[in-house]
């Protein structure tokens, strides 16, 4: 990473420095240990949000703004010299964003080069805002004009997936920037768009962290009224700045009072045309009653008898083929149609429960229905469930509503309130894909979950993986501590089933016990496969 040399060994060539960088979030520097001159890359202010750059033109000036975590850069170079590390050094420290401002963490790594006397004479390195930086460490976000913001976004998209980042459009205005900066991280970027909305670029940020940041922003200026946000996540296979901006714009357009935040994941494998075609197919299927459910048995681990069935969405396409969740839910979530699918699956599940009870006088059948994040965040969703149960309220005891842990913890308080409403109707609540996120014992207890479904990723190779065995047993024991029943997903063979039953896991689901079976409209569930009263089983388990 050599620089062109001038008379003193340096040349302040910004274009050369810029060519060193291949991604957003890193600043190249060259430091003369003898003269203490410190030359920064041209994107210094963009990445660190510090200005003017002339304040940090020497090593001493830079060090005065730093709070050591792992020593100073000079000490790191000295240690590298002593350890014979071929000139490589690295360290982490905090940088103060300004007088009275909170600090942010940076990682600093580089290589030193010897002078004529063999001692370190100059160093070339990179500084980047650390991925360990707290989401709430602000302030220090830099405000750019729209053109420079798009240039910065383009460099982020060109990074080749080295880190995730979020593009967030807010229904705020320029007067809110000062309040916003107080709760943003140094190194993040803000711009005022031509339409008056604010555009934010959040580094080291995935969808969940972006949602958490949005909640923080909404609280920062709650007095200004409801805040809406449309986001898009960039990183691996990012299709480009304009495409990412268009996805964020589309997300913002679909926001509503009940769904103030819509975030879309960027995907190079799903073009706009394909996305549009899938959405059109979903709308047509809803209008033409081509949405139906498929049932997969969830069995008692000790007896192998079906205890309940998971109702999975299916669509019969206009071409006559059958498609499932993996092909439609991504587009449905991005477009906002997923709430309509949730409602339709709920109606179908209740219709089949009602028909089965009427035809076979069987009130023991239990169906489990998935609830999307859009529905869970919608304050009106419990009202729609109550309306669907009107006149057949007893069916609520035969209905399990599945949520995922990653969705539930985005706004724990709102999730708990919604689940309490649903539970008051008589429904049971299941947490799906447990173990895939980061739910704490406290959060799990606060949500009062009835059934915990252990993520199949930890079950599929259970017999051969001691690590998975330890993890599954830990998740099972955690669920038991709150009085919840457990389901192991993706059970594919008898040895796996036997191991889970031995540990006391309550229910098993997977190919070993049956794949989903399509239940076309007007079909009635056969009574002879409904053998276990889950309602009684759950109530006994909680005593």
Short mmCIF file of C-alpha atoms in Angstrom, two decimals:
data_model
loop_
_atom_site.label_atom_id
_atom_site.label_comp_id
_atom_site.label_asym_id
_atom_site.label_seq_id
_atom_site.Cartn_x
_atom_site.Cartn_y
_atom_site.Cartn_z
CA UNK A 1 0.00 0.00 0.00
CA UNK A 2 2.83 2.43 -0.93
CA UNK A 3 2.12 6.10 -1.60
CA UNK A 4 3.92 8.27 -4.21
CA UNK A 5 6.78 10.00 -2.45
CA UNK A 6 7.59 13.72 -2.43
CA UNK A 7 10.79 15.32 -1.12
CA UNK A 8 9.97 14.39 2.47
CA UNK A 9 8.66 10.96 1.54
CA UNK A 10 5.03 12.02 1.22
CA UNK A 11 2.72 13.43 -1.37
CA UNK A 12 -0.72 14.76 -0.46
CA UNK A 13 -2.50 13.16 -3.39
CA UNK A 14 -6.14 12.62 -2.55
CA UNK A 15 -6.89 10.64 -5.69
CA UNK A 16 -4.17 8.09 -4.89
CA UNK A 17 -5.53 7.72 -1.38
CA UNK A 18 -9.06 7.24 -2.69
CA UNK A 19 -7.93 4.47 -5.04
CA UNK A 20 -6.65 2.50 -2.05
CA UNK A 21 -10.16 2.17 -0.68
CA UNK A 22 -12.55 -0.37 -2.15
CA UNK A 23 -15.36 -0.01 0.34
CA UNK A 24 -17.12 2.47 2.49
CA UNK A 25 -16.19 2.71 6.11
CA UNK A 26 -12.38 2.69 5.83
CA UNK A 27 -9.95 5.60 5.68
CA UNK A 28 -6.37 5.16 4.54
CA UNK A 29 -3.58 7.15 6.19
CA UNK A 30 0.19 7.62 5.99
CA UNK A 31 2.10 8.69 9.06
CA UNK A 32 5.68 9.96 9.23
CA UNK A 33 7.04 9.00 12.63
CA UNK A 34 9.99 11.38 12.23
CA UNK A 35 8.10 14.53 11.20
CA UNK A 36 4.75 13.44 12.73
CA UNK A 37 2.92 14.39 9.51
CA UNK A 38 -0.36 12.51 9.18
CA UNK A 39 -2.01 12.29 5.76
CA UNK A 40 -5.62 11.05 5.57
CA UNK A 41 -7.62 9.60 2.69
CA UNK A 42 -10.08 11.84 0.86
CA UNK A 43 -13.09 10.25 2.54
CA UNK A 44 -11.97 11.18 6.08
CA UNK A 45 -14.95 13.43 6.85
CA UNK A 46 -17.47 11.12 5.17
CA UNK A 47 -16.53 8.11 7.27
CA UNK A 48 -15.68 9.64 10.64
CA UNK A 49 -17.90 12.71 10.58
CA UNK A 50 -15.01 14.84 11.91
CA UNK A 51 -14.08 18.18 10.44
CA UNK A 52 -12.03 20.04 9.58
CA UNK A 53 -9.43 17.45 8.66
CA UNK A 54 -6.67 20.01 9.37
CA UNK A 55 -7.33 19.51 13.09
CA UNK A 56 -5.77 16.04 12.76
CA UNK A 57 -2.80 16.74 10.48
CA UNK A 58 -0.22 15.29 12.89
CA UNK A 59 0.02 12.14 14.93
CA UNK A 60 -0.02 14.18 18.13
CA UNK A 61 -3.25 15.96 17.14
CA UNK A 62 -4.92 12.66 16.34
CA UNK A 63 -3.74 11.05 19.57
CA UNK A 64 -5.14 13.98 21.57
CA UNK A 65 -8.62 13.07 20.28
CA UNK A 66 -8.19 9.39 21.13
CA UNK A 67 -8.99 7.45 24.29
CA UNK A 68 -6.75 4.35 24.46
CA UNK A 69 -8.29 0.90 24.70
CA UNK A 70 -5.30 -1.12 23.54
CA UNK A 71 -2.61 1.55 23.80
CA UNK A 72 -1.56 4.14 21.24
CA UNK A 73 -0.58 3.70 17.61
CA UNK A 74 3.06 4.43 18.49
CA UNK A 75 3.07 1.75 21.19
CA UNK A 76 1.42 -0.73 18.80
CA UNK A 77 4.19 -0.11 16.24
CA UNK A 78 6.83 -0.53 18.95
CA UNK A 79 5.30 -3.83 20.02
CA UNK A 80 5.14 -4.97 16.40
CA UNK A 81 8.85 -4.19 16.04
CA UNK A 82 9.72 -6.18 19.16
CA UNK A 83 7.55 -9.16 18.21
CA UNK A 84 9.02 -9.46 14.71
CA UNK A 85 5.54 -9.32 13.15
CA UNK A 86 6.93 -8.28 9.73
CA UNK A 87 5.80 -4.71 10.36
CA UNK A 88 2.07 -5.43 10.90
CA UNK A 89 0.24 -3.81 13.79
CA UNK A 90 -3.37 -3.39 14.91
CA UNK A 91 -5.18 -1.75 17.81
CA UNK A 92 -8.55 -0.43 18.90
CA UNK A 93 -9.31 2.89 20.58
CA UNK A 94 -12.05 5.43 21.07
CA UNK A 95 -12.25 8.74 19.24
CA UNK A 96 -14.01 11.77 20.67
CA UNK A 97 -16.35 13.23 18.06
CA UNK A 98 -15.93 16.73 19.48
CA UNK A 99 -16.06 18.82 22.62
CA UNK A 100 -18.61 17.29 24.98
CA UNK A 101 -19.55 14.59 22.46
CA UNK A 102 -19.60 10.89 23.17
CA UNK A 103 -16.82 8.77 21.73
CA UNK A 104 -16.94 6.03 19.13
CA UNK A 105 -14.72 2.98 18.65
CA UNK A 106 -12.37 2.54 15.70
CA UNK A 107 -10.11 -0.30 14.57
CA UNK A 108 -6.68 0.81 13.34
CA UNK A 109 -4.39 -1.57 11.44
CA UNK A 110 -1.41 -1.14 9.17
CA UNK A 111 2.26 -1.80 8.50
CA UNK A 112 5.36 0.17 9.41
CA UNK A 113 8.41 0.66 7.17
CA UNK A 114 11.98 1.11 8.35
CA UNK A 115 14.24 4.06 7.66
CA UNK A 116 18.00 3.96 6.93
CA UNK A 117 18.71 3.16 10.59
CA UNK A 118 16.35 0.16 10.57
CA UNK A 119 13.88 1.77 12.92
CA UNK A 120 10.20 2.54 12.06
CA UNK A 121 10.13 5.69 9.91
CA UNK A 122 6.65 5.69 8.38
CA UNK A 123 3.43 3.73 8.58
CA UNK A 124 0.57 3.04 6.17
CA UNK A 125 -2.75 1.93 7.60
CA UNK A 126 -6.51 1.89 7.64
CA UNK A 127 -8.94 3.22 10.23
CA UNK A 128 -12.54 1.99 10.26
CA UNK A 129 -15.49 2.48 12.59
CA UNK A 130 -15.58 -0.73 14.58
CA UNK A 131 -18.39 -3.27 14.17
CA UNK A 132 -18.34 -3.39 17.99
CA UNK A 133 -19.58 0.20 18.07
CA UNK A 134 -22.82 0.52 20.05
CA UNK A 135 -25.97 1.40 18.15
CA UNK A 136 -26.69 4.07 20.73
CA UNK A 137 -23.30 5.68 20.96
CA UNK A 138 -24.05 8.87 18.92
CA UNK A 139 -23.84 11.73 18.26
CA UNK A 140 -21.75 12.60 15.22
CA UNK A 141 -23.67 11.68 12.06
CA UNK A 142 -22.53 13.83 9.17
CA UNK A 143 -24.97 15.80 6.99
CA UNK A 144 -24.30 15.67 3.24
CA UNK A 145 -26.04 17.13 0.23
CA UNK A 146 -28.04 14.69 -1.85
CA UNK A 147 -25.40 14.21 -4.54
CA UNK A 148 -22.63 13.38 -2.04
CA UNK A 149 -25.01 11.11 -0.15
CA UNK A 150 -25.64 9.08 -3.32
CA UNK A 151 -21.88 8.90 -3.95
CA UNK A 152 -21.38 7.58 -0.42
CA UNK A 153 -24.21 5.07 -0.87
CA UNK A 154 -22.68 3.94 -4.17
CA UNK A 155 -19.34 3.27 -2.46
CA UNK A 156 -21.16 1.25 0.20
CA UNK A 157 -22.86 -0.85 -2.48
CA UNK A 158 -19.50 -1.39 -4.19
CA UNK A 159 -18.01 -2.83 -1.01
CA UNK A 160 -18.80 -6.37 -2.10
CA UNK A 161 -20.59 -7.47 1.07
CA UNK A 162 -17.83 -6.76 3.56
CA UNK A 163 -20.50 -5.53 5.98
CA UNK A 164 -24.24 -4.93 6.09
CA UNK A 165 -25.60 -1.42 6.07
CA UNK A 166 -29.08 0.09 6.14
CA UNK A 167 -30.58 2.82 3.99
CA UNK A 168 -33.49 4.42 5.84
CA UNK A 169 -35.88 7.09 4.57
CA UNK A 170 -37.78 8.99 7.26
CA UNK A 171 -40.95 11.07 6.97
CA UNK A 172 -39.21 13.86 8.86
CA UNK A 173 -37.81 17.20 7.75
CA UNK A 174 -34.62 19.20 7.91
CA UNK A 175 -35.64 20.82 11.22
CA UNK A 176 -35.37 17.38 12.90
CA UNK A 177 -31.74 16.78 11.95
CA UNK A 178 -30.26 18.15 15.18
CA UNK A 179 -32.46 15.87 17.30
CA UNK A 180 -31.68 12.95 15.04
CA UNK A 181 -27.92 13.44 15.28
CA UNK A 182 -28.09 13.14 19.05
CA UNK A 183 -29.14 9.49 18.77
CA UNK A 184 -27.06 8.52 15.73
CA UNK A 185 -23.56 7.09 15.61
CA UNK A 186 -20.51 8.95 14.47
CA UNK A 187 -19.81 7.78 10.94
CA UNK A 188 -23.47 7.47 9.92
CA UNK A 189 -24.68 9.88 7.24
CA UNK A 190 -27.80 12.05 6.75
CA UNK A 191 -29.11 13.90 3.70
CA UNK A 192 -32.20 15.98 2.96
CA UNK A 193 -33.92 14.70 -0.18
CA UNK A 194 -35.62 16.87 -2.77
CA UNK A 195 -39.01 15.61 -1.54
CA UNK A 196 -38.19 16.83 1.99
CA UNK A 197 -37.70 13.38 3.52
CA UNK A 198 -34.50 12.49 5.35
CA UNK A 199 -32.19 9.78 4.02
CA UNK A 200 -29.98 7.95 6.52
CA UNK A 201 -27.07 5.59 5.85
CA UNK A 202 -26.44 3.39 8.90
CA UNK A 203 -23.21 1.39 8.89
CA UNK A 204 -22.75 -2.08 10.41
CA UNK A 205 -26.51 -2.46 10.49
CA UNK A 206 -28.80 -5.37 9.58
CA UNK A 207 -32.61 -5.41 9.43
CA UNK A 208 -33.11 -6.02 13.14
CA UNK A 209 -30.63 -3.31 14.15
CA UNK A 210 -32.25 -0.96 11.64
CA UNK A 211 -35.64 -1.53 13.26
CA UNK A 212 -34.14 -0.85 16.69
CA UNK A 213 -32.56 2.36 15.37
CA UNK A 214 -35.92 3.45 13.95
CA UNK A 215 -37.56 3.03 17.36
CA UNK A 216 -34.81 5.20 18.85
CA UNK A 217 -35.33 7.86 16.17
CA UNK A 218 -39.11 7.86 16.70
CA UNK A 219 -38.62 8.53 20.41
CA UNK A 220 -36.13 11.34 19.69
CA UNK A 221 -38.84 13.61 18.26
CA UNK A 222 -42.11 11.94 19.27
CA UNK A 223 -43.66 15.39 19.83
CA UNK A 224 -43.50 16.05 16.08
CA UNK A 225 -46.08 13.31 15.43
CA UNK A 226 -45.96 9.83 13.93
CA UNK A 227 -42.73 8.89 12.18
CA UNK A 228 -42.76 6.58 9.18
CA UNK A 229 -39.70 4.84 7.82
CA UNK A 230 -38.90 2.89 4.68
CA UNK A 231 -35.66 0.94 4.66
CA UNK A 232 -33.53 -1.32 2.51
CA UNK A 233 -30.63 -3.49 3.68
CA UNK A 234 -27.48 -3.58 1.59
CA UNK A 235 -24.44 -5.79 1.77
CA UNK A 236 -23.73 -9.00 -0.11
CA UNK A 237 -24.89 -8.85 -3.75
CA UNK A 238 -26.09 -5.26 -3.39
CA UNK A 239 -27.52 -4.31 -6.78
CA UNK A 240 -26.50 -0.64 -6.64
CA UNK A 241 -27.32 2.69 -5.04
CA UNK A 242 -30.25 3.59 -7.28
CA UNK A 243 -31.89 0.17 -6.89
CA UNK A 244 -31.43 0.29 -3.13
CA UNK A 245 -32.90 3.79 -2.98
CA UNK A 246 -35.88 2.70 -5.08
CA UNK A 247 -36.55 -0.19 -2.69
CA UNK A 248 -36.45 2.15 0.29
CA UNK A 249 -38.83 4.54 -1.50
CA UNK A 250 -41.25 1.69 -2.21
CA UNK A 251 -41.02 0.60 1.43
CA UNK A 252 -41.78 4.11 2.68
CA UNK A 253 -44.78 4.32 0.35
CA UNK A 254 -46.32 1.21 1.92
CA UNK A 255 -46.09 2.52 5.51
CA UNK A 256 -49.30 3.19 7.42
CA UNK A 257 -50.28 4.23 10.96
CA UNK A 258 -50.46 0.53 11.87
CA UNK A 259 -47.17 -0.31 10.11
CA UNK A 260 -44.89 2.73 10.51
CA UNK A 261 -41.73 0.89 9.44
CA UNK A 262 -41.21 -1.30 6.37
CA UNK A 263 -37.73 -2.68 5.70
CA UNK A 264 -36.80 -4.60 2.58
CA UNK A 265 -33.80 -6.87 2.16
CA UNK A 266 -31.75 -6.26 -0.95
CA UNK A 267 -31.37 -9.31 -3.17
CA UNK A 268 -29.58 -9.59 -6.47
CA UNK A 269 -31.48 -12.83 -7.25
CA UNK A 270 -34.92 -11.19 -7.26
CA UNK A 271 -35.41 -8.61 -9.98
CA UNK A 272 -38.10 -5.95 -9.91
CA UNK A 273 -39.98 -7.79 -12.69
CA UNK A 274 -39.98 -11.04 -10.75
CA UNK A 275 -41.04 -9.25 -7.58
CA UNK A 276 -43.90 -7.57 -9.43
CA UNK A 277 -45.02 -10.85 -11.04
CA UNK A 278 -45.15 -12.66 -7.69
CA UNK A 279 -47.12 -9.81 -6.11
CA UNK A 280 -49.60 -9.83 -8.99
CA UNK A 281 -49.99 -13.59 -8.58
CA UNK A 282 -50.67 -13.20 -4.85
CA UNK A 283 -53.30 -10.52 -5.44
CA UNK A 284 -55.03 -12.62 -8.10
CA UNK A 285 -54.96 -15.72 -5.89
CA UNK A 286 -56.54 -13.80 -3.01
CA UNK A 287 -59.23 -12.39 -5.30
CA UNK A 288 -59.96 -15.72 -7.00
CA UNK A 289 -59.90 -17.98 -3.90
CA UNK A 290 -56.77 -19.79 -5.03
CA UNK A 291 -55.13 -19.56 -1.58
CA UNK A 292 -55.38 -22.72 0.50
CA UNK A 293 -53.53 -24.48 3.31
CA UNK A 294 -51.37 -27.55 3.68
CA UNK A 295 -51.24 -29.40 7.01
CA UNK A 296 -48.15 -30.96 8.53
CA UNK A 297 -48.56 -33.14 11.64
CA UNK A 298 -46.85 -32.32 14.92
CA UNK A 299 -46.81 -35.52 16.97
CA UNK A 300 -46.57 -36.49 20.61
CA UNK A 301 -42.92 -37.43 21.18
CA UNK A 302 -43.79 -40.42 23.36
CA UNK A 303 -46.63 -41.99 21.35
CA UNK A 304 -46.09 -40.69 17.82
CA UNK A 305 -49.77 -39.72 17.62
CA UNK A 306 -50.65 -36.38 15.96
CA UNK A 307 -51.15 -33.65 18.56
CA UNK A 308 -51.75 -30.70 16.25
CA UNK A 309 -51.13 -29.61 12.68
CA UNK A 310 -49.28 -26.60 11.31
CA UNK A 311 -51.29 -24.83 8.61
CA UNK A 312 -48.95 -23.64 5.86
CA UNK A 313 -49.97 -21.26 3.08
CA UNK A 314 -50.23 -22.53 -0.49
CA UNK A 315 -51.21 -20.78 -3.73
CA UNK A 316 -52.48 -22.41 -6.90
CA UNK A 317 -51.02 -20.20 -9.59
CA UNK A 318 -52.81 -19.07 -12.74
CA UNK A 319 -50.77 -21.73 -14.58
CA UNK A 320 -52.14 -24.44 -12.29
CA UNK A 321 -48.96 -25.12 -10.32
CA UNK A 322 -48.79 -25.14 -6.52
CA UNK A 323 -46.37 -22.81 -4.75
CA UNK A 324 -45.51 -22.51 -1.07
CA UNK A 325 -44.14 -20.05 1.48
CA UNK A 326 -40.56 -20.11 0.22
CA UNK A 327 -41.62 -18.77 -3.17
CA UNK A 328 -44.10 -16.10 -2.11
CA UNK A 329 -43.44 -14.80 1.39
CA UNK A 330 -40.41 -12.68 0.46
CA UNK A 331 -42.39 -10.70 -2.11
CA UNK A 332 -45.45 -10.65 0.15
CA UNK A 333 -43.47 -9.14 3.03
CA UNK A 334 -41.78 -6.54 0.80
CA UNK A 335 -45.07 -5.44 -0.77
CA UNK A 336 -47.19 -5.47 2.39
CA UNK A 337 -49.41 -8.31 1.09
CA UNK A 338 -48.28 -10.66 3.84
CA UNK A 339 -50.95 -9.34 6.23
CA UNK A 340 -53.63 -10.26 3.67
CA UNK A 341 -52.19 -13.76 3.41
CA UNK A 342 -52.15 -14.04 7.21
CA UNK A 343 -55.82 -13.12 7.33
CA UNK A 344 -56.76 -15.58 4.58
CA UNK A 345 -54.87 -18.47 6.21
CA UNK A 346 -56.53 -17.67 9.54
CA UNK A 347 -59.97 -17.73 7.90
CA UNK A 348 -59.22 -21.04 6.16
CA UNK A 349 -57.93 -22.60 9.37
CA UNK A 350 -61.05 -21.58 11.29
CA UNK A 351 -63.28 -22.79 8.46
CA UNK A 352 -61.66 -26.22 8.53
CA UNK A 353 -61.82 -26.41 12.32
CA UNK A 354 -65.50 -25.49 12.17
CA UNK A 355 -66.24 -27.96 9.37
CA UNK A 356 -64.40 -30.77 11.10
CA UNK A 357 -66.22 -30.16 14.37
CA UNK A 358 -69.60 -30.06 12.63
CA UNK A 359 -68.97 -33.15 10.46
CA UNK A 360 -67.32 -35.34 13.08
CA UNK A 361 -68.42 -33.78 16.36
CA UNK A 362 -64.71 -33.43 17.18
CA UNK A 363 -63.58 -30.40 19.17
CA UNK A 364 -60.06 -31.73 19.74
CA UNK A 365 -58.45 -30.76 16.43
CA UNK A 366 -55.80 -28.05 16.87
CA UNK A 367 -54.22 -26.01 14.07
CA UNK A 368 -51.16 -23.80 14.31
CA UNK A 369 -51.11 -20.69 12.09
CA UNK A 370 -48.10 -18.46 11.35
CA UNK A 371 -48.34 -14.74 12.08
CA UNK A 372 -46.04 -12.36 10.20
CA UNK A 373 -44.24 -9.41 11.72
CA UNK A 374 -46.52 -7.02 9.81
CA UNK A 375 -49.60 -8.53 11.47
CA UNK A 376 -48.03 -8.70 14.92
CA UNK A 377 -47.05 -5.01 14.73
CA UNK A 378 -50.53 -4.01 13.53
CA UNK A 379 -52.60 -2.87 16.55
CA UNK A 380 -55.77 -3.93 14.68
CA UNK A 381 -54.65 -7.54 14.19
CA UNK A 382 -56.13 -8.85 17.49
CA UNK A 383 -59.43 -7.17 16.52
CA UNK A 384 -59.42 -9.02 13.19
CA UNK A 385 -58.75 -12.33 14.95
CA UNK A 386 -61.65 -11.61 17.33
CA UNK A 387 -63.91 -10.75 14.39
CA UNK A 388 -62.95 -13.99 12.61
CA UNK A 389 -63.89 -15.94 15.76
CA UNK A 390 -67.26 -14.22 16.13
CA UNK A 391 -69.99 -16.82 16.46
CA UNK A 392 -67.47 -19.62 16.90
CA UNK A 393 -65.49 -18.38 19.89
CA UNK A 394 -64.85 -21.91 21.18
CA UNK A 395 -62.53 -22.52 18.23
CA UNK A 396 -60.00 -20.19 19.82
CA UNK A 397 -59.03 -23.05 22.14
CA UNK A 398 -58.11 -25.07 19.07
CA UNK A 399 -55.98 -22.32 17.53
CA UNK A 400 -52.23 -21.77 18.04
CA UNK A 401 -50.68 -18.58 16.64
CA UNK A 402 -46.97 -18.83 15.75
CA UNK A 403 -44.62 -15.85 15.90
CA UNK A 404 -40.86 -15.75 15.38
CA UNK A 405 -38.54 -14.60 18.14
CA UNK A 406 -36.71 -12.08 15.92
CA UNK A 407 -39.99 -10.30 15.11
CA UNK A 408 -41.29 -10.42 18.69
CA UNK A 409 -38.31 -8.66 20.26
CA UNK A 410 -38.19 -5.70 17.85
CA UNK A 411 -40.80 -4.02 20.05
CA UNK A 412 -41.20 -6.27 23.06
CA UNK A 413 -43.83 -4.12 24.75
CA UNK A 414 -46.08 -3.94 21.68
CA UNK A 415 -45.64 -7.67 21.06
CA UNK A 416 -46.59 -8.51 24.64
CA UNK A 417 -49.73 -6.36 24.44
CA UNK A 418 -50.83 -7.97 21.18
CA UNK A 419 -50.19 -11.48 22.48
CA UNK A 420 -52.08 -10.75 25.70
CA UNK A 421 -55.11 -9.73 23.61
CA UNK A 422 -54.90 -12.91 21.56
CA UNK A 423 -54.41 -15.05 24.64
CA UNK A 424 -57.48 -13.45 26.24
CA UNK A 425 -59.52 -14.71 23.28
CA UNK A 426 -58.44 -18.25 24.16
CA UNK A 427 -55.68 -18.73 21.59
CA UNK A 428 -52.36 -20.36 22.42
CA UNK A 429 -49.08 -18.64 21.42
CA UNK A 430 -46.08 -20.44 19.95
CA UNK A 431 -42.61 -19.04 19.32
CA UNK A 432 -41.24 -20.40 16.04
CA UNK A 433 -37.56 -20.85 15.09
CA UNK A 434 -36.48 -20.54 18.73
CA UNK A 435 -32.69 -20.33 18.93
CA UNK A 436 -32.27 -18.50 15.62
CA UNK A 437 -32.32 -15.09 17.32
CA UNK A 438 -31.23 -13.69 20.66
CA UNK A 439 -34.28 -13.89 22.93
CA UNK A 440 -33.32 -13.73 26.59
CA UNK A 441 -35.03 -15.71 29.33
CA UNK A 442 -36.56 -12.44 30.56
CA UNK A 443 -38.07 -11.69 27.13
CA UNK A 444 -39.39 -15.23 26.77
CA UNK A 445 -41.09 -15.01 30.14
CA UNK A 446 -42.50 -11.54 29.41
CA UNK A 447 -44.23 -12.85 26.28
CA UNK A 448 -45.83 -15.77 28.20
CA UNK A 449 -45.22 -18.25 25.40
CA UNK A 450 -47.23 -21.51 25.53
CA UNK A 451 -45.22 -23.51 22.99
CA UNK A 452 -41.59 -23.12 21.97
CA UNK A 453 -40.59 -24.52 18.56
CA UNK A 454 -36.86 -25.24 18.51
CA UNK A 455 -35.25 -24.15 15.25
CA UNK A 456 -34.75 -27.15 12.98
CA UNK A 457 -31.28 -25.96 12.01
CA UNK A 458 -30.12 -27.33 15.37
CA UNK A 459 -32.17 -30.54 15.07
CA UNK A 460 -31.43 -31.80 11.56
CA UNK A 461 -27.89 -33.05 12.43
CA UNK A 462 -28.59 -33.67 16.09
CA UNK A 463 -27.43 -37.29 16.22
CA UNK A 464 -23.97 -36.45 14.85
CA UNK A 465 -23.37 -33.07 16.49
CA UNK A 466 -22.54 -32.81 20.19
CA UNK A 467 -22.72 -29.02 19.89
CA UNK A 468 -26.28 -29.18 18.55
CA UNK A 469 -27.21 -31.68 21.25
CA UNK A 470 -26.02 -29.31 23.96
CA UNK A 471 -27.81 -26.37 22.37
CA UNK A 472 -31.14 -28.18 21.89
CA UNK A 473 -31.14 -29.49 25.47
CA UNK A 474 -30.39 -25.97 26.72
CA UNK A 475 -33.26 -24.47 24.69
CA UNK A 476 -35.61 -27.23 25.89
CA UNK A 477 -34.69 -26.66 29.53
CA UNK A 478 -35.09 -22.90 29.12
CA UNK A 479 -38.61 -23.38 27.74
CA UNK A 480 -39.50 -25.71 30.60
CA UNK A 481 -38.47 -23.07 33.13
CA UNK A 482 -41.32 -20.85 31.90
CA UNK A 483 -43.79 -23.74 31.75
CA UNK A 484 -43.88 -23.94 27.94
CA UNK A 485 -44.26 -27.07 25.85
CA UNK A 486 -41.51 -27.75 23.30
CA UNK A 487 -41.60 -28.78 19.64
CA UNK A 488 -38.50 -29.93 17.77
CA UNK A 489 -38.67 -29.06 14.06
CA UNK A 490 -37.00 -30.86 11.13
CA UNK A 491 -37.02 -34.31 12.71
CA UNK A 492 -35.98 -36.52 9.80
CA UNK A 493 -35.13 -39.94 11.26
CA UNK A 494 -35.87 -42.33 14.11
CA UNK A 495 -32.57 -41.93 16.04
CA UNK A 496 -33.13 -38.17 16.21
CA UNK A 497 -36.71 -38.67 17.37
CA UNK A 498 -35.64 -41.16 20.05
CA UNK A 499 -33.00 -38.79 21.41
CA UNK A 500 -35.46 -35.90 21.64
CA UNK A 501 -38.10 -38.07 23.33
CA UNK A 502 -35.48 -39.26 25.83
CA UNK A 503 -34.74 -35.63 26.79
CA UNK A 504 -38.42 -34.91 27.36
CA UNK A 505 -39.17 -32.77 24.30
CA UNK A 506 -42.98 -32.79 24.06
CA UNK A 507 -43.69 -32.74 20.33
CA UNK A 508 -41.87 -33.55 17.09
CA UNK A 509 -42.35 -32.20 13.56
CA UNK A 510 -40.60 -33.14 10.35
CA UNK A 511 -40.32 -35.48 7.39
CA UNK A 512 -40.03 -38.52 9.68
CA UNK A 513 -43.68 -38.03 10.68
CA UNK A 514 -45.11 -36.64 7.46
CA UNK A 515 -44.73 -33.85 4.92
CA UNK A 516 -47.40 -31.14 4.52
CA UNK A 517 -50.57 -32.39 2.85
CA UNK A 518 -52.53 -29.97 0.65
CA UNK A 519 -56.07 -29.36 1.86
CA UNK A 520 -57.97 -27.94 -1.06
CA UNK A 521 -61.08 -25.78 -0.52
CA UNK A 522 -64.12 -27.61 0.81
CA UNK A 523 -62.00 -30.52 2.08
CA UNK A 524 -62.81 -31.69 5.61
CA UNK A 525 -60.11 -32.96 7.92
CA UNK A 526 -60.41 -36.72 8.54
CA UNK A 527 -61.35 -37.41 12.13
CA UNK A 528 -59.30 -40.57 12.46
CA UNK A 529 -56.00 -38.68 12.39
CA UNK A 530 -57.02 -36.29 15.19
CA UNK A 531 -56.16 -38.27 18.30
CA UNK A 532 -54.67 -36.00 20.96
CA UNK A 533 -56.42 -33.27 22.93
CA UNK A 534 -53.69 -30.60 22.90
CA UNK A 535 -55.87 -28.18 24.83
CA UNK A 536 -56.00 -30.55 27.79
CA UNK A 537 -52.32 -31.44 27.33
CA UNK A 538 -51.26 -27.79 27.54
CA UNK A 539 -53.40 -27.05 30.57
CA UNK A 540 -52.06 -30.06 32.44
CA UNK A 541 -48.50 -29.05 31.56
CA UNK A 542 -49.00 -25.62 33.17
CA UNK A 543 -50.27 -27.00 36.47
#
